[in-house]
Coordinates of C-alpha atoms in Angstrom, one line a residue:
M135 CA 29.7 43.8 132.2
S136 CA 29.4 42.8 128.6
E137 CA 28.2 39.4 127.9
W138 CA 30.7 36.7 127.4
T139 CA 30.2 33.3 125.6
A140 CA 31.8 30.0 126.5
K141 CA 32.4 27.8 123.5
P142 CA 34.8 25.1 122.3
L143 CA 37.3 26.3 119.7
G144 CA 35.7 24.0 117.1
E145 CA 32.5 26.1 117.2
L146 CA 34.4 29.3 116.5
V147 CA 36.7 28.1 113.7
E148 CA 37.1 25.6 110.9
V149 CA 40.3 23.5 111.5
R150 CA 42.4 22.5 108.6
V151 CA 45.5 20.4 109.2
S152 CA 48.0 20.9 106.4
N153 CA 49.9 18.1 104.7
V154 CA 51.7 20.3 102.2
D155 CA 55.5 19.5 102.3
K156 CA 58.5 21.5 101.2
K157 CA 59.2 19.5 98.0
S158 CA 58.8 21.0 94.6
A159 CA 57.2 18.7 91.9
D160 CA 56.8 19.0 88.1
G161 CA 53.2 19.9 87.1
E162 CA 52.4 21.7 90.4
L163 CA 51.9 25.4 90.8
P164 CA 54.6 27.7 92.4
V165 CA 53.7 28.9 95.9
R166 CA 55.2 30.6 98.9
L167 CA 55.1 28.2 101.8
C168 CA 54.4 29.3 105.4
N169 CA 56.5 26.9 107.4
Y170 CA 56.7 25.9 111.0
M171 CA 59.4 28.5 112.0
D172 CA 57.5 31.3 110.2
V173 CA 54.7 30.6 112.7
Y174 CA 56.7 29.7 115.8
A175 CA 58.9 32.8 115.6
S176 CA 56.4 35.5 114.7
D177 CA 53.2 36.9 116.3
Y178 CA 51.9 37.6 112.8
V179 CA 52.8 36.9 109.1
D180 CA 52.1 39.1 106.2
D181 CA 53.1 39.5 102.5
S182 CA 56.5 40.8 103.5
S183 CA 57.4 37.6 105.4
S184 CA 60.3 35.6 104.0
F185 CA 58.3 32.5 102.9
M186 CA 60.2 29.7 101.1
R187 CA 59.5 28.9 97.5
A188 CA 57.9 25.6 96.7
T189 CA 55.1 24.0 94.7
A190 CA 51.6 22.7 95.5
S191 CA 48.7 21.2 93.7
Q192 CA 45.6 23.2 92.8
A193 CA 43.6 21.2 95.4
E194 CA 46.2 22.0 98.1
I195 CA 46.3 25.7 97.3
K196 CA 42.5 25.8 97.5
R197 CA 42.3 24.0 100.8
F198 CA 45.5 25.3 102.5
G199 CA 45.9 28.7 101.0
L200 CA 46.0 31.4 103.7
R201 CA 43.7 34.3 104.0
E202 CA 43.8 37.5 106.0
G203 CA 42.1 36.8 109.4
D204 CA 43.3 33.2 109.7
V205 CA 45.2 32.0 112.7
V206 CA 47.8 29.3 112.2
I207 CA 49.1 27.2 115.1
T208 CA 52.0 24.7 115.4
K209 CA 50.4 21.2 115.5
D210 CA 53.5 19.3 116.5
S211 CA 56.4 19.8 119.0
E212 CA 59.2 18.2 120.9
S213 CA 57.4 19.3 124.1
P214 CA 53.7 19.3 125.0
D215 CA 54.3 22.6 126.9
D216 CA 55.4 24.3 123.6
I217 CA 52.7 23.4 121.2
A218 CA 49.8 25.3 119.5
V219 CA 51.9 28.4 119.2
P220 CA 49.7 30.8 117.2
T221 CA 50.4 33.5 114.6
Y222 CA 47.9 35.8 113.0
V223 CA 47.7 36.0 109.2
A224 CA 47.6 39.6 108.1
D225 CA 47.5 40.6 104.4
V226 CA 49.0 37.9 102.3
G227 CA 49.0 37.0 98.6
E228 CA 46.9 34.3 97.0
D229 CA 50.1 32.2 96.5
V230 CA 50.8 31.8 100.3
V231 CA 50.1 28.2 101.4
C232 CA 50.2 26.7 104.9
G233 CA 52.9 24.0 105.3
Y234 CA 53.2 20.7 107.1
H235 CA 53.1 20.4 111.0
L236 CA 50.7 23.3 111.1
A237 CA 46.9 23.8 111.4
I238 CA 44.8 26.6 110.0
L239 CA 42.1 28.0 112.3
R240 CA 39.7 29.9 110.1
P241 CA 37.1 32.0 112.1
T242 CA 33.5 31.3 111.1
G243 CA 32.0 34.6 112.2
L244 CA 31.8 34.6 116.0
V245 CA 35.5 35.5 116.7
D246 CA 37.9 38.0 115.4
G247 CA 41.2 36.4 114.2
R248 CA 43.5 38.8 115.9
Y249 CA 41.6 38.4 119.2
L250 CA 41.8 34.6 118.8
S251 CA 45.6 34.7 118.2
Y252 CA 46.0 36.5 121.5
L253 CA 43.5 34.2 123.3
L254 CA 45.4 31.2 122.3
R255 CA 48.5 32.5 124.1
T256 CA 46.8 32.6 127.5
E257 CA 47.8 30.2 130.3
A258 CA 44.4 28.4 130.1
A259 CA 44.7 27.7 126.4
N260 CA 48.3 26.5 126.8
K261 CA 47.3 24.1 129.6
H262 CA 44.6 22.6 127.5
F263 CA 46.9 21.9 124.5
A264 CA 49.6 20.6 126.8
R265 CA 47.1 18.1 128.3
T266 CA 45.7 17.1 124.9
A267 CA 49.0 16.6 123.0
T268 CA 50.0 13.0 122.7
G269 CA 53.4 11.3 122.0
S270 CA 56.6 10.2 123.7
T271 CA 59.5 11.9 122.0
R272 CA 57.5 14.1 119.7
Y273 CA 54.0 15.4 120.5
G274 CA 51.1 16.2 118.3
L275 CA 47.6 17.5 118.4
S276 CA 44.6 15.8 116.8
V277 CA 41.9 17.8 115.2
G278 CA 39.6 16.8 118.1
G279 CA 42.2 18.0 120.6
I280 CA 42.3 21.4 118.8
R281 CA 38.6 21.7 118.4
S282 CA 37.9 20.8 122.1
A283 CA 39.8 23.7 123.6
P284 CA 37.4 25.6 125.9
L285 CA 37.3 29.3 125.3
S286 CA 35.4 32.3 126.7
I287 CA 35.0 35.3 124.3
P288 CA 33.1 38.6 124.4
S289 CA 29.9 38.1 122.4
C290 CA 30.5 41.6 120.9
K291 CA 33.1 41.4 118.2
D292 CA 33.8 45.1 118.5
K293 CA 35.0 44.4 122.1
Q294 CA 37.2 41.6 120.8
R295 CA 38.7 44.0 118.3
R296 CA 39.3 46.7 121.0
I297 CA 41.1 44.1 123.2
A298 CA 43.2 43.1 120.2
D299 CA 44.0 46.7 119.5
L300 CA 45.2 47.2 123.0
L301 CA 47.5 44.2 122.8
S302 CA 48.6 45.1 119.3
A303 CA 49.7 48.5 120.6
V304 CA 51.9 46.8 123.2
D305 CA 53.3 44.5 120.5
E306 CA 54.2 47.5 118.4
Q307 CA 56.1 49.0 121.3
I308 CA 57.9 45.7 121.8
E309 CA 58.7 45.5 118.1
T310 CA 60.0 49.1 118.0
T311 CA 62.1 48.7 121.1
Q312 CA 63.5 45.4 120.0
A313 CA 64.4 47.0 116.6
L314 CA 66.4 49.6 118.6
V315 CA 68.2 46.8 120.5
D316 CA 69.1 45.2 117.2
K317 CA 70.3 48.5 115.8
L318 CA 72.5 49.2 118.8
S319 CA 73.8 45.7 118.8
S320 CA 74.7 46.0 115.1
K321 CA 76.4 49.3 115.7
R322 CA 78.5 47.7 118.5
E323 CA 79.4 44.8 116.3
G324 CA 80.6 47.3 113.6
F325 CA 82.6 49.2 116.1
V326 CA 84.4 46.0 117.2
Q327 CA 85.1 45.0 113.7
Q328 CA 86.2 48.4 112.4
V329 CA 87.9 49.9 115.4
V330 CA 88.7 47.4 118.1
V331 CA 90.1 44.5 116.0
P332 CA 92.3 46.7 113.8
A333 CA 93.7 48.5 116.9
A334 CA 94.4 45.1 118.5
T335 CA 95.9 43.6 115.3
N336 CA 98.3 46.5 114.8
A337 CA 99.6 46.6 118.4
T338 CA 102.5 44.9 120.1
E339 CA 101.4 41.7 121.7
A340 CA 102.0 40.2 125.1
R341 CA 101.2 36.8 126.6
L342 CA 98.2 36.9 129.0
G343 CA 100.3 35.0 131.5
D344 CA 102.9 37.9 131.4
V345 CA 100.4 40.6 132.2
A346 CA 98.3 38.4 134.5
P347 CA 100.7 36.2 136.5
T348 CA 97.8 34.6 138.4
V349 CA 95.9 32.3 136.2
T350 CA 93.9 29.6 137.9
S351 CA 90.6 27.8 137.6
G352 CA 87.8 27.1 140.1
S353 CA 87.5 24.3 142.5
R354 CA 85.8 21.0 141.9
G355 CA 83.1 19.5 144.1
W356 CA 81.7 22.7 145.4
A357 CA 78.2 21.7 144.4
N358 CA 78.2 20.0 147.8
F359 CA 78.3 23.4 149.5
Y360 CA 75.4 25.1 147.6
S361 CA 73.3 27.1 150.0
D362 CA 70.4 29.6 150.1
E363 CA 72.8 32.1 151.5
G364 CA 76.5 32.8 151.2
A365 CA 78.9 33.8 148.5
L366 CA 78.1 34.0 144.8
F367 CA 79.4 31.0 142.9
L368 CA 79.8 31.8 139.2
R369 CA 79.2 29.2 136.4
I370 CA 79.4 29.4 132.7
G371 CA 75.8 30.4 132.6
N372 CA 76.8 33.6 134.3
L373 CA 78.9 34.6 131.2
T374 CA 77.7 35.7 127.8
R375 CA 79.3 36.0 124.4
K376 CA 77.6 39.4 123.8
H377 CA 79.8 41.3 126.2
P378 CA 82.1 40.8 129.2
N379 CA 79.5 41.8 131.8
L380 CA 78.2 39.1 134.1
R381 CA 74.7 37.7 134.0
F382 CA 72.8 37.3 137.3
D383 CA 69.4 35.9 136.1
D384 CA 70.4 32.5 137.5
I385 CA 72.7 32.5 140.5
V386 CA 74.0 30.0 142.9
R387 CA 75.4 30.6 146.4
V388 CA 77.8 28.6 148.4
R389 CA 79.1 28.3 152.0
V390 CA 82.8 28.3 151.4
P391 CA 84.5 25.2 152.7
P392 CA 87.5 25.5 155.0
G393 CA 91.0 25.3 153.5
G394 CA 93.0 27.2 151.0
E395 CA 90.8 26.7 148.0
G396 CA 88.6 29.6 148.9
A397 CA 91.5 32.0 149.0
R398 CA 92.8 30.8 145.7
T399 CA 89.6 31.2 143.7
R400 CA 88.0 34.2 145.4
L401 CA 87.3 36.9 142.8
E402 CA 88.6 40.4 142.8
E403 CA 87.5 43.5 140.8
G404 CA 88.9 43.4 137.3
D405 CA 89.5 39.6 137.2
V406 CA 89.2 38.3 133.6
L407 CA 87.1 35.1 133.4
I408 CA 87.2 32.6 130.5
S409 CA 85.2 29.5 130.1
I410 CA 87.5 26.5 129.6
T411 CA 85.2 23.6 129.0
A412 CA 82.0 22.9 127.0
D413 CA 81.2 26.3 125.5
L414 CA 84.8 27.5 125.2
G415 CA 86.1 31.1 125.3
I416 CA 83.2 33.0 126.8
V417 CA 84.8 36.0 128.5
G418 CA 83.7 38.0 131.5
C419 CA 85.2 40.7 133.8
V420 CA 84.5 41.0 137.5
P421 CA 82.8 44.4 138.2
A422 CA 83.3 46.6 141.2
G423 CA 81.1 45.9 144.2
L424 CA 80.4 42.3 143.3
G425 CA 81.1 41.1 146.9
E426 CA 82.4 37.8 147.9
A427 CA 82.3 35.5 144.9
Y428 CA 84.0 32.4 143.5
I429 CA 84.2 30.4 140.2
N430 CA 83.6 26.7 139.4
Q431 CA 86.1 24.4 137.7
H432 CA 84.8 25.3 134.2
I433 CA 86.0 28.9 134.4
A434 CA 89.6 30.2 134.5
L435 CA 90.5 33.6 136.0
A436 CA 93.3 35.8 135.0
R437 CA 94.3 38.6 137.4
V438 CA 95.8 41.5 135.4
T439 CA 98.5 43.2 137.5
D440 CA 100.5 44.9 134.7
T441 CA 99.9 48.6 135.3
A442 CA 100.2 49.2 131.5
M443 CA 97.0 47.0 130.9
C444 CA 93.4 47.8 131.6
P445 CA 91.6 44.6 132.7
R446 CA 88.3 45.6 130.9
W447 CA 90.2 46.2 127.7
V448 CA 91.7 42.7 128.1
A449 CA 88.2 41.2 128.6
H450 CA 86.7 43.1 125.7
V451 CA 89.5 42.3 123.2
L452 CA 89.5 38.6 124.2
A453 CA 85.8 38.5 123.7
S454 CA 86.2 40.0 120.2
P455 CA 87.1 38.1 117.0
Y456 CA 90.7 38.9 117.8
G457 CA 90.5 36.6 120.9
V458 CA 87.9 34.1 119.5
R459 CA 90.3 33.2 116.6
Q460 CA 93.0 32.4 119.1
I461 CA 90.8 30.2 121.3
V462 CA 89.5 28.3 118.3
R463 CA 93.1 27.7 117.2
L464 CA 94.4 26.7 120.7
N465 CA 91.5 24.5 121.6
D466 CA 92.9 21.3 123.1
G467 CA 90.5 19.4 120.9
G468 CA 90.3 15.6 121.0
A469 CA 87.1 13.9 122.1
K470 CA 86.3 16.6 124.6
A471 CA 86.8 20.3 123.8
G472 CA 88.7 22.2 126.5
L473 CA 91.4 24.8 127.3
N474 CA 94.0 24.1 129.9
L475 CA 95.7 26.8 132.0
P476 CA 99.0 26.9 130.0
T477 CA 96.8 27.6 127.0
I478 CA 95.1 30.4 128.7
R479 CA 98.4 31.9 129.7
A480 CA 99.6 31.7 126.1
L481 CA 96.7 33.8 124.8
K482 CA 98.0 37.0 123.2
V483 CA 96.7 40.4 124.3
P484 CA 97.4 43.7 122.4
K485 CA 99.4 46.3 124.4
V486 CA 97.9 49.5 122.8
P487 CA 98.6 52.7 124.7
L488 CA 96.8 52.6 128.1
S489 CA 94.8 55.7 127.4
Q490 CA 93.5 54.1 124.2
Q491 CA 92.7 50.9 126.1
R492 CA 90.6 52.8 128.6
E493 CA 88.9 54.9 126.0
L494 CA 87.9 51.9 123.8
A495 CA 86.8 49.9 126.9
A496 CA 84.7 52.8 128.1
M497 CA 83.1 53.2 124.7
L498 CA 82.2 49.5 124.6
D499 CA 80.9 49.6 128.2
A500 CA 78.6 52.6 127.2
M501 CA 77.3 50.7 124.2
D502 CA 76.6 47.7 126.4
S503 CA 74.8 49.8 129.0
N504 CA 72.5 51.3 126.3
I505 CA 71.7 47.9 124.9
A506 CA 71.0 46.6 128.4
I507 CA 68.6 49.5 129.1
Q508 CA 66.6 48.8 126.0
Q509 CA 66.6 45.0 126.6
Q510 CA 65.2 45.7 130.1
A511 CA 62.5 47.8 128.4
V512 CA 61.6 45.0 126.1
S513 CA 61.4 42.6 129.1
K514 CA 59.1 45.0 131.0
L515 CA 56.8 45.4 128.0
R516 CA 56.6 41.6 127.6
L517 CA 55.6 41.3 131.2
H518 CA 53.1 44.0 130.8
K519 CA 51.6 42.1 127.8
L520 CA 51.4 38.9 129.9
G521 CA 49.5 40.8 132.5
L522 CA 47.1 42.3 130.0
L523 CA 46.5 38.9 128.4
G524 CA 45.5 37.5 131.8
A525 CA 43.3 40.5 132.6
L526 CA 41.7 41.3 129.3
M527 CA 40.9 37.7 128.4
T528 CA 39.2 36.9 131.7
P529 CA 35.5 37.7 131.9
S530 CA 35.7 38.3 135.7
S531 CA 38.6 40.6 135.6
S532 CA 38.0 43.9 137.4
I533 CA 39.9 45.9 134.8
N534 CA 38.4 44.3 131.7
E535 CA 35.4 46.6 131.3
G536 CA 37.3 49.9 131.9
A537 CA 40.3 49.0 129.7
V538 CA 38.2 48.4 126.6
A539 CA 35.3 50.8 127.1

């Protein structure tokens, strides 16, 4: 096994906490400012990053100008568990300056910057910074807290670079796959705007209550019947604005109480679901094979029985700008936003030919399926990266030596 060295972060880098604000002042030099969100939202920044324009003094540029190989971390946060988020500085111009609420970590020779940026994402590093951060409503790291982070690194910088190369390769896969997700999502949005909305706008309209005579909302008080087993109990969190498919990443189950409420709110395939409180107008559609399931009081269901209407078309079109505009206009308003059941019944749905409804709904479903497949691939790659971080950054890991040989 290659030799590893245990050192505090302060012996590996020079720490510079920036005080450069976003203001522009006469007599200062123009700069591009690397701000908090530039760091928080990106694994790396380079000269193509969309830095804001600002000004800084010559002394600030000299001390806080960024260089290739630097690592920048978030110094402040609303949560101690979400602090010291790192980004690696790739090739940047001499006019790029580190902004306020950030700290520059400039390697002094023992550690590679790319390797360090990955090392600071490990669970051990995160725990140190969470313990060290101080505050009550907003938390911050002192220079001492940053410098005291205990780290173990390979003594050989070539090995550090090989580890960084492996992790960078996974990052590239994530970036490529996420770009495909974005492209497919943009294509879907264009299809909705250019095909679905015009088809809906030019069609004869009907009231939702006329094509779906059963419109009701979920029962109150069923939180008392939550259980580890039993029927699915859908909440607003099981809906998404991106499509009418249901989300099952956070589910609740209930043991159905006796009485008629269960029969009234039990879901059937094709039921159209609409959120009616809080985050209004999120639309879902109950798929085949869901099993026994119910909704809470914050969701309305509309059961489409008109044989000239495709329930998935109804869900897709109500989730589109065609439906969103209606919901915004019909919102009960007042101190608390909400939609009542007469309002849900009054929503207009376009009665395009049934064959066209089915065709458009099927096309949207296929797009959503493709997007979901690629999103799952991104999630798997991110889990793979987490596993590699834990393994490659641990001296005792059994896979470490072979993976970077």
